[in-house]
Short mmCIF file of C-alpha atoms in Angstrom, two decimals:
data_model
loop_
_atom_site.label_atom_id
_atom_site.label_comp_id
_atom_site.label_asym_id
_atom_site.label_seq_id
_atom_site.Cartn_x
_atom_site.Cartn_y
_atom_site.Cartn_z
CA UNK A 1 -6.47 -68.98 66.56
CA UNK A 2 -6.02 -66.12 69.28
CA UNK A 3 -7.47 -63.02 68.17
CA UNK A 4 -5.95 -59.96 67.29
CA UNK A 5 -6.27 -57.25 69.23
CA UNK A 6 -8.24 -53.90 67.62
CA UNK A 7 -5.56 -51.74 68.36
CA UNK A 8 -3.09 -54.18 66.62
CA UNK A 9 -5.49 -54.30 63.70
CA UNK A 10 -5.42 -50.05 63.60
CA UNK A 11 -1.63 -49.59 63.76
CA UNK A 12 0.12 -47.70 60.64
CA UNK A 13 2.73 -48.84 59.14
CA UNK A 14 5.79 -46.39 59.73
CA UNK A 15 7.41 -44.97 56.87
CA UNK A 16 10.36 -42.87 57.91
CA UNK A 17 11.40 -40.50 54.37
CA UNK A 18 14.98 -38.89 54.58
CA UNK A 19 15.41 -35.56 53.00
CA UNK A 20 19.09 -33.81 52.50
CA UNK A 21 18.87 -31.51 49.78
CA UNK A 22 16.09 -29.16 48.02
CA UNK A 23 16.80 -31.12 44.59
CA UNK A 24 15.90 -34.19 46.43
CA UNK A 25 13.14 -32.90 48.71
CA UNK A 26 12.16 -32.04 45.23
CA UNK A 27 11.13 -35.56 44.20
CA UNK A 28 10.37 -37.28 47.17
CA UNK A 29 7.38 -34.51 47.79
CA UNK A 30 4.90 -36.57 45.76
CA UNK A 31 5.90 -39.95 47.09
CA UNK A 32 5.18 -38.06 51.00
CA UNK A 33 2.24 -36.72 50.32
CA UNK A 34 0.91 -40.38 49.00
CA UNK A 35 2.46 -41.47 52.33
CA UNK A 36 0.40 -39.13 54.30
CA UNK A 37 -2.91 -40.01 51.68
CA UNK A 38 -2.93 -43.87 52.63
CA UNK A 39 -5.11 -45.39 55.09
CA UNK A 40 -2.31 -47.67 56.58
CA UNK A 41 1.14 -45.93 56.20
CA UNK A 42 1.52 -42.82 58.87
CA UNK A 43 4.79 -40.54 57.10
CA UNK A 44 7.84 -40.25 59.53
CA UNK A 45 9.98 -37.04 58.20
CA UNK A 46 13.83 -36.85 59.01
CA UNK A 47 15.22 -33.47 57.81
CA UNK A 48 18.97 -33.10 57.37
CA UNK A 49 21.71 -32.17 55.29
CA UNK A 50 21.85 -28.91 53.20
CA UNK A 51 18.39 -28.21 54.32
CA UNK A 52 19.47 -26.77 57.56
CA UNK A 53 22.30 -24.89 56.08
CA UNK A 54 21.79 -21.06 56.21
CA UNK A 55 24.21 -20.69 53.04
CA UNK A 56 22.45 -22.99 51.21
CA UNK A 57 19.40 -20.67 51.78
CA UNK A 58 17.68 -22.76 54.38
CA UNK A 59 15.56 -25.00 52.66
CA UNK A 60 13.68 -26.53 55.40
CA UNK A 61 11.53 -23.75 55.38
CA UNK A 62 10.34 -24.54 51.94
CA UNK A 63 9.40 -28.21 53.84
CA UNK A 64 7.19 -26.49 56.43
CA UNK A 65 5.58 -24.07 53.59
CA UNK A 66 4.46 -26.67 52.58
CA UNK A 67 2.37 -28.13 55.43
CA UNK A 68 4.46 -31.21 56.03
CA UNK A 69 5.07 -32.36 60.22
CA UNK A 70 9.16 -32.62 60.47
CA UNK A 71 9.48 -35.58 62.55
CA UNK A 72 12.98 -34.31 63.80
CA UNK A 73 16.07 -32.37 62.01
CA UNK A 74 19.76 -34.27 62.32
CA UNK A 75 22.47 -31.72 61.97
CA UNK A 76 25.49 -33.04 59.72
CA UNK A 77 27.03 -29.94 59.16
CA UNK A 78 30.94 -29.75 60.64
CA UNK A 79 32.11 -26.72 59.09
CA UNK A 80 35.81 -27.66 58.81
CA UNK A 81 37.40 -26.13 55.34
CA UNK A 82 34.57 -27.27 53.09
CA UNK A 83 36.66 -30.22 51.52
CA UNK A 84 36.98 -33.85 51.55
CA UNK A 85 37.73 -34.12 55.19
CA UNK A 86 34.25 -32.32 55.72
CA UNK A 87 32.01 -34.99 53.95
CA UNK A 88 33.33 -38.02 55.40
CA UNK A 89 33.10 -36.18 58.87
CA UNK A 90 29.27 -35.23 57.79
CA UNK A 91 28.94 -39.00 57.30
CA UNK A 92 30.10 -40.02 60.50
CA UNK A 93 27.83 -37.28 62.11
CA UNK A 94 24.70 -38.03 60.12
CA UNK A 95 25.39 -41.80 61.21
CA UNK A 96 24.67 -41.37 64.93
CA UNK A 97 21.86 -38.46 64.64
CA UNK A 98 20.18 -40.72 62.40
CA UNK A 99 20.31 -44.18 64.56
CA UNK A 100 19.39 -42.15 67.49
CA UNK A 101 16.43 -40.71 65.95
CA UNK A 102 15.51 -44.24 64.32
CA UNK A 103 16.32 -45.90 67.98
CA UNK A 104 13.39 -43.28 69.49
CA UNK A 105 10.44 -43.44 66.92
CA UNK A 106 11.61 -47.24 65.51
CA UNK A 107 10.63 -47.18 61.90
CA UNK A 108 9.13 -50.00 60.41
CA UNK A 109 10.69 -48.89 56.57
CA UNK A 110 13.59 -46.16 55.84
CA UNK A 111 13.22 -44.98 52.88
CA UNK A 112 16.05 -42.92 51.05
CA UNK A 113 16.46 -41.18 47.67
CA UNK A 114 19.50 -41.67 45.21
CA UNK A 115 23.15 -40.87 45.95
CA UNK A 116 24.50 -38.46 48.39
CA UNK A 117 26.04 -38.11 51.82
CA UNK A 118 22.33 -38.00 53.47
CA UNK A 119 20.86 -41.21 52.10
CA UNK A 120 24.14 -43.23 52.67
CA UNK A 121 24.24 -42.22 56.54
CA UNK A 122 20.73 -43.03 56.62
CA UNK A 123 21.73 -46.35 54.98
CA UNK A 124 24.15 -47.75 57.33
CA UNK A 125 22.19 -46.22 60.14
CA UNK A 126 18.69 -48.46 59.13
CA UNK A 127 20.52 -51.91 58.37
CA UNK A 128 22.86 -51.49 60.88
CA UNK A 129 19.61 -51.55 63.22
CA UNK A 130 17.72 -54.37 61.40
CA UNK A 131 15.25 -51.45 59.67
CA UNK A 132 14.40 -52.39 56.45
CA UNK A 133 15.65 -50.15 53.59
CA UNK A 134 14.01 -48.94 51.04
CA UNK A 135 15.97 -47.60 47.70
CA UNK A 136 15.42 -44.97 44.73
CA UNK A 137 16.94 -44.46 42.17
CA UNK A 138 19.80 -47.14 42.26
CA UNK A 139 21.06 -48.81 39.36
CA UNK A 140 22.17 -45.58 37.68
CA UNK A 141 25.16 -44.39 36.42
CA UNK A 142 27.16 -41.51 36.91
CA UNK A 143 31.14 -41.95 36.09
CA UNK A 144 32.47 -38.80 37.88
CA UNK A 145 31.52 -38.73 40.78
CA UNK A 146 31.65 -40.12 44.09
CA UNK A 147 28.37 -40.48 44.22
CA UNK A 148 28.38 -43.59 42.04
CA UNK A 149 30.03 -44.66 44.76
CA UNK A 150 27.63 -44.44 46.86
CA UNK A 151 24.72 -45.04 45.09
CA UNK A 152 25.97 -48.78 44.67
CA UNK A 153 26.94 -48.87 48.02
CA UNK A 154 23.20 -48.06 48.82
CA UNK A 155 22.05 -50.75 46.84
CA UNK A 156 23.81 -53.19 48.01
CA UNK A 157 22.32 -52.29 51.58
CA UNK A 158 19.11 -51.98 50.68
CA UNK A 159 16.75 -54.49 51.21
CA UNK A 160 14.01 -53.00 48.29
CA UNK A 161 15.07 -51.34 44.89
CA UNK A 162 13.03 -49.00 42.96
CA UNK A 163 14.57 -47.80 40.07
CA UNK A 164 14.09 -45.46 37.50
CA UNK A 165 14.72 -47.18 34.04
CA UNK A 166 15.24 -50.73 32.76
CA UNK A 167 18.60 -50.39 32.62
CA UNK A 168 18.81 -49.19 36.15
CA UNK A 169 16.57 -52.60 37.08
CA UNK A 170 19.62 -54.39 34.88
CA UNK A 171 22.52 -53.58 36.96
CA UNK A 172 20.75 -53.57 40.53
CA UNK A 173 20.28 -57.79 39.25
CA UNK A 174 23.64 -57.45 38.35
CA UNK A 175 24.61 -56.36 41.43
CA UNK A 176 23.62 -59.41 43.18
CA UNK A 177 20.08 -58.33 43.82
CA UNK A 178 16.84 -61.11 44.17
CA UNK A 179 14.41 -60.10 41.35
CA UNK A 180 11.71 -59.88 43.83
CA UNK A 181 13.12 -56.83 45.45
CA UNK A 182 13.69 -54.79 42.21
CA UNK A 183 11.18 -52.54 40.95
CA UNK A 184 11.36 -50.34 37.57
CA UNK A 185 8.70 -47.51 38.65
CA UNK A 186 10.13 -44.60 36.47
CA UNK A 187 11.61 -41.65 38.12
CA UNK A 188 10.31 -39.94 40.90
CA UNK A 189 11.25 -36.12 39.46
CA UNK A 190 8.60 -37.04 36.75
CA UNK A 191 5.69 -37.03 39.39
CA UNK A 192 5.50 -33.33 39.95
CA UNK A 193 6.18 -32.55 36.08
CA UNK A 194 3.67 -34.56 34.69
CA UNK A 195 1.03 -34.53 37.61
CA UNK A 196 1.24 -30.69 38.42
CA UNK A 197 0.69 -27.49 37.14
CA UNK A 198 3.89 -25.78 36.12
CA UNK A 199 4.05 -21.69 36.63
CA UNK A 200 3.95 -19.58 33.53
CA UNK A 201 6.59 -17.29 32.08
CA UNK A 202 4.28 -14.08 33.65
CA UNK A 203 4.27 -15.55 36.67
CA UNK A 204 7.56 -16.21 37.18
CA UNK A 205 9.12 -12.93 35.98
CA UNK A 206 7.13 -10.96 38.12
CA UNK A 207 7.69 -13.52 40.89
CA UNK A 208 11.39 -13.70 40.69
CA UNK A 209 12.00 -10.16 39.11
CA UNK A 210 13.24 -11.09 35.90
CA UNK A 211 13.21 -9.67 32.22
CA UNK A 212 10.58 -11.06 29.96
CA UNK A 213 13.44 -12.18 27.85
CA UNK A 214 14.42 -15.36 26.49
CA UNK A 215 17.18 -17.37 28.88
CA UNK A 216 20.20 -19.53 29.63
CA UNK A 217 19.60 -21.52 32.89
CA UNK A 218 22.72 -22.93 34.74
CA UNK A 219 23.13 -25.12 37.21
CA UNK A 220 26.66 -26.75 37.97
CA UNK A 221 27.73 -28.70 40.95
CA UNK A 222 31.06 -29.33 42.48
CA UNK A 223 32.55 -32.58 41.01
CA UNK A 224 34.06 -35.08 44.32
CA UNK A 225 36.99 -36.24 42.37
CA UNK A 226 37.60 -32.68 40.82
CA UNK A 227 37.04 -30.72 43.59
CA UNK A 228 39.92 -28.79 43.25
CA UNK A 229 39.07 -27.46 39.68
CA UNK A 230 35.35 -26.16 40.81
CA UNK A 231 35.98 -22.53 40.46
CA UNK A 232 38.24 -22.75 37.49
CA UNK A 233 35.07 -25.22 35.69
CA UNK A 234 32.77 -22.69 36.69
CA UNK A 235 34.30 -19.69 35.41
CA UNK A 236 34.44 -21.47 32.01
CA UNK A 237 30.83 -22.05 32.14
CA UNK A 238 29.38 -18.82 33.80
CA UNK A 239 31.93 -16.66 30.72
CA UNK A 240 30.82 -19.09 27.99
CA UNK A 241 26.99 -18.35 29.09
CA UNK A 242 27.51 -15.39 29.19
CA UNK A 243 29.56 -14.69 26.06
CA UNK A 244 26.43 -16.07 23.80
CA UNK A 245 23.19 -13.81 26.16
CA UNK A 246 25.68 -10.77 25.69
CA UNK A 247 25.32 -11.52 21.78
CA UNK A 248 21.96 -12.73 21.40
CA UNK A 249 20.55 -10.03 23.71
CA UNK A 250 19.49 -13.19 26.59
CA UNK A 251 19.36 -13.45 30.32
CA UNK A 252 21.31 -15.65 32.47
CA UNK A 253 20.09 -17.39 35.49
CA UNK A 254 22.50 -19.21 37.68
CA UNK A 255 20.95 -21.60 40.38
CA UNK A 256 23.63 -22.14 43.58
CA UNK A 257 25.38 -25.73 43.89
CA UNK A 258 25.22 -27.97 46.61
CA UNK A 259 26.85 -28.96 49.61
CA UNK A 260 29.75 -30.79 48.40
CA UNK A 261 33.56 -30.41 48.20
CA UNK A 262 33.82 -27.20 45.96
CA UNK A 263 30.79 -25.37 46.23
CA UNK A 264 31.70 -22.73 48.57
CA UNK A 265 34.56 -22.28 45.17
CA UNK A 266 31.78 -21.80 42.44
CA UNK A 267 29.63 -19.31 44.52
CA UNK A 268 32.69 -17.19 44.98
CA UNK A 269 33.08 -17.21 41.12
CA UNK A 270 29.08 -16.62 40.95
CA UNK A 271 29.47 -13.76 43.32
CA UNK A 272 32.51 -12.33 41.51
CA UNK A 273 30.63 -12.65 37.74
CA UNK A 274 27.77 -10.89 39.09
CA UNK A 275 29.22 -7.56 39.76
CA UNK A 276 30.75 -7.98 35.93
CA UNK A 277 27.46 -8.59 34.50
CA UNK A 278 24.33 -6.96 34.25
CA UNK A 279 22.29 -9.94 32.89
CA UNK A 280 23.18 -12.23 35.59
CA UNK A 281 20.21 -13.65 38.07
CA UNK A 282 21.47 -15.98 40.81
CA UNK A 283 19.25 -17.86 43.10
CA UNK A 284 20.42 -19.69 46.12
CA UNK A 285 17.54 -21.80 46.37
CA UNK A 286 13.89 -21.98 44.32
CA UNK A 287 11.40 -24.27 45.76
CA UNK A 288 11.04 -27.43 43.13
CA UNK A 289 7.99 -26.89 41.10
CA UNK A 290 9.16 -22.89 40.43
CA UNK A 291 12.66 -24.65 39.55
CA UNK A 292 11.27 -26.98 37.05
CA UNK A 293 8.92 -24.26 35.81
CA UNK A 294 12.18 -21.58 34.90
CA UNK A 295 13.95 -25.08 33.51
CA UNK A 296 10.50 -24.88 31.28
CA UNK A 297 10.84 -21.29 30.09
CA UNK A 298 14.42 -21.51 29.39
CA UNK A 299 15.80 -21.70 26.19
CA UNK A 300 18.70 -23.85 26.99
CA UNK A 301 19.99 -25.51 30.41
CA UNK A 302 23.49 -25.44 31.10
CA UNK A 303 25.67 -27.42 33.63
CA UNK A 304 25.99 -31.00 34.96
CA UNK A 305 22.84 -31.33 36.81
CA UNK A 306 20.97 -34.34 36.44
CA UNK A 307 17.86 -32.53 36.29
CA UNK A 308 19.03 -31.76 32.76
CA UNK A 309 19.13 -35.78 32.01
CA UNK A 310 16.08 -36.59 33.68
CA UNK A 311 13.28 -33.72 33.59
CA UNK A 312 14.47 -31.50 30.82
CA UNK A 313 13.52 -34.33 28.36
CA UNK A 314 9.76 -34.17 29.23
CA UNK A 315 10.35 -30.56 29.24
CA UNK A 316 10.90 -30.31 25.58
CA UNK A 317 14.33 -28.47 26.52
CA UNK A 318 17.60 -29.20 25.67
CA UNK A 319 20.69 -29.64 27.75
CA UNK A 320 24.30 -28.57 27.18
CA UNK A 321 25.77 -31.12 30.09
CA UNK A 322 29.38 -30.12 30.80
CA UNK A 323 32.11 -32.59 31.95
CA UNK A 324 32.00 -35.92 33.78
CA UNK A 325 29.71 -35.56 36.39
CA UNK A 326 27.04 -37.13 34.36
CA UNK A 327 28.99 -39.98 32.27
CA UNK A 328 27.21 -42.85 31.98
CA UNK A 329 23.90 -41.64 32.51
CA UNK A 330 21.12 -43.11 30.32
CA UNK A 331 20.33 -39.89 28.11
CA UNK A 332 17.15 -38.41 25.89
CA UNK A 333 17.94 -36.91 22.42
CA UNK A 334 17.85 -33.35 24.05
CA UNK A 335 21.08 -33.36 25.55
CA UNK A 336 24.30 -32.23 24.09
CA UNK A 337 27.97 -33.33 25.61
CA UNK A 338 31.09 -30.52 25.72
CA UNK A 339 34.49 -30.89 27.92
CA UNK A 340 35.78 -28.41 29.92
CA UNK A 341 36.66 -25.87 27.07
CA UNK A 342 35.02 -22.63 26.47
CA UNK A 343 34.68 -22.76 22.63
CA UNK A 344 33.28 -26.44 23.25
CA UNK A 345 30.72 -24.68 25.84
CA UNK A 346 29.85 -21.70 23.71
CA UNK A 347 29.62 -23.78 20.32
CA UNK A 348 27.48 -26.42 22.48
CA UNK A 349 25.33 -23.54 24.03
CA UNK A 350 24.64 -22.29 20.14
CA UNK A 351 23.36 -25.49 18.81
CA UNK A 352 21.22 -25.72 21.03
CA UNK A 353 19.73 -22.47 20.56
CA UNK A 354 19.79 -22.72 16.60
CA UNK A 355 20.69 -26.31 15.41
CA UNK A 356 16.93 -26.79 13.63
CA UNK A 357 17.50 -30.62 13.30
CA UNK A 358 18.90 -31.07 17.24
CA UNK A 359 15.68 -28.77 18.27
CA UNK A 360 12.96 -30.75 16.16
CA UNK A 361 14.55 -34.06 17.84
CA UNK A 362 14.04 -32.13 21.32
CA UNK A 363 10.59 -31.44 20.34
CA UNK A 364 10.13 -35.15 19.45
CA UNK A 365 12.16 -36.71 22.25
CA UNK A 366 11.19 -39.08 24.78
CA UNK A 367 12.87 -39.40 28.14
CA UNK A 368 13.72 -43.01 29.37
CA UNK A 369 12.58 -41.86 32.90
CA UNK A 370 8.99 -43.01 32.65
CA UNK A 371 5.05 -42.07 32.86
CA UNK A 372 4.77 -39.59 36.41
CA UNK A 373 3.66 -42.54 38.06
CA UNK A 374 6.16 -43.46 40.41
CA UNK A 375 4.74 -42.16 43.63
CA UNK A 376 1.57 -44.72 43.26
CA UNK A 377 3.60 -47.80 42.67
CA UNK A 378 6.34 -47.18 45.86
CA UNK A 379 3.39 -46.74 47.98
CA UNK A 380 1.71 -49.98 46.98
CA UNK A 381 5.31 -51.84 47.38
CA UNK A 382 5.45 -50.39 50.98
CA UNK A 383 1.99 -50.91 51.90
CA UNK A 384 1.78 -54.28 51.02
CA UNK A 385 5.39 -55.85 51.36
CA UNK A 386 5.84 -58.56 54.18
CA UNK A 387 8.38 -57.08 56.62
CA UNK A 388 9.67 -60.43 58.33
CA UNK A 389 12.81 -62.05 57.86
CA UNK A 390 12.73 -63.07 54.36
CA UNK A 391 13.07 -59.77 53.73
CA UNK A 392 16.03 -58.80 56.00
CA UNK A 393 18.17 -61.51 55.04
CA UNK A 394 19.90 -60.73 52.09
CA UNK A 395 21.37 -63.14 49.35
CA UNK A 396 23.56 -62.85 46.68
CA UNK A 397 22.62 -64.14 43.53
CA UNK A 398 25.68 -64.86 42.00
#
């Protein structure tokens, strides 16, 4: 048998990570720093999406703070009229800066987080080259959105599947997927919760400015298929939070949206509430662990961010989750569901402030999302996975 060459033998494997949006840059921190820990994988970084977005408060920045190399940045932006015209353009833009980029440093694994515009470019862009694809967080469910859509879609690119929950392991088989690609490694988000320590309440009011007082934390995101209705949802929200700190004597913190169809809408409504209210605190962008930590001090979280589904649980906090943005979602006994009224909202908002059977459950719940671990199993997958043809060519189960 010929014999393999030393510098064969001391090759890394290349892991390229794609990173669109704070949230999600977020949760794929601990996975990229066990990247960068292992002996035999050698982190590629791809930066894109809301990150380089000066309205969305530049988040890359928050990327370097933290000491990681940017491999290269992919500009998706196209700054049309911030509507559906604009994502499916971002798409198509993301598509070629991504297989160029993957063309020059040739990837030996992409790896890509949940459901957005960023991960699906970088989708179509890997298996359209023959890179194998690597996928978190599929299998889940959320019914209003288009990025159900596209988390499917993902899936049923991807050539490996690691998913958050049992259920999300369910319908990736039911999608057609070989057992042997599917693994159920909790969720990412629970990494930095359960592995890290969280700032206190000091800490973060004088960091951040804020009134040692107790809080209502919102964050609420543009729905795709309700685009239209964004401002008019979050004025509902923003008075209903409002209406309740005014008469409790709280604070209000409002955390911007993202990128999508609509947001530009809800921080004109943000910026419009703030000169009405005195109470108000609105960041643009927190860096992930400070976010989680104000989620932590916060009496209640408001919106229809997932974070409320997945991390508030561990958090001991509960969740008034607005609308359809999250329907379907596997959910913890800490959250409580309310439509698009604002005596639904404000009546939600109170029980979870003073319902003394709904806060004991809180206290008691535990979150479907698993142990903090998932970092340490993804790396072993992609460490020790044959990448040869087995594993590019897909079949269908069914």
């Amino acid at each position: 048998m010929a014999k393999i060459p030393e510098w064969c033998r001391n090759m890394k494997r290349k892991i390229a990570v794609v990173t669109g949006t704070r949230a999600e840059y977020g949760y794929l921190k601990p996975l990229m720093k066990k990247i960068e820990e292992h002996t035999e994988l050698e982190l590629l970084l791809y930066v894109t999406g809301m990150h380089l977005l000066k309205e969305y408060g530049n988040t890359i920045q928050e990327i370097e703070k933290d000491g990681f190399r940017i491999t290269k940045t992919i500009d998706m932006d196209v700054k049309v009229d911030n509507t559906t015209f604009d994502m499916a353009a971002s798409m198509g833009k993301g598509i070629i800066g991504l297989a160029n980029v993957f063309k020059e440093d040739n990837p030996d694994i992409v790896v890509v987080f949940g459901d957005r515009i960023e991960p699906f470019a970088a989708a179509i862009a890997a298996t359209s080259m023959n890179i194998p694809l690597a996928h978190i967080g599929g299998g889940e469910v959320g019914l209003g959105d288009i990025d159900d859509s596209l988390r499917h879609a993902i899936t049923k690119l991807a050539h490996l599947h690691f998913t958050s929950t049992n259920q999300g392991k369910e319908r990736v088989l039911k999608l057609g997927e070989e057992k042997w690609r599917v693994f159920k490694v909790g969720a990412l988000s629970l990494d930095a919760i359960l592995n890290e320590k969280l700032l206190s309440k000091n800490d973060l009011c004088r960091k951040y400015n804020l009134p040692d007082k107790p809080s209502i934390l919102i964050s609420y995101h543009p729905v795709t298929t309700e685009w239209q209705e964004a401002e008019r949802q979050m004025k509902l929200v923003v008075e209903s939070a409002v209406a309740v700190a005014n008469e409790e004597e709280m604070e209000v913190v409002i955390i911007y949206p993202n990128a999508y169809p609509g947001g530009f809408q809800i921080i004109r409504t943000i910026k419009n509430t703030i000169q009405k209210s005195k109470n108000i605190h609105v960041f643009e962008n927190l860096p992930h662990l400070d976010y989680i930590s104000l989620m932590a001090i916060s009496s209640v979280f408001v919106g229809n961010s997932s974070s409320g589904i997945i991390e508030a649980p561990s958090l001991g906090i509960p969740y008034v989750c607005i609308g359809t943005r999250q329907q379907g979602r596997e959910r913890a006994k800490n959250v409580i569901d309310v439509g698009y009224r604002k005596d639904e909202i404000i009546s939600g908002i109170k029980r979870a402030l003073f319902d003394k059977e709904f806060l004991e459950a809180v206290k008691k719940c535990e979150s479907p999302y698993g142990d903090g671990k998932a970092s340490e199993r993804i790396v072993k997958v992609l460490s020790e996975i044959n990448i040869d043809k087995r594993l590019l060519q897909k079949k269908i189960t069914y």
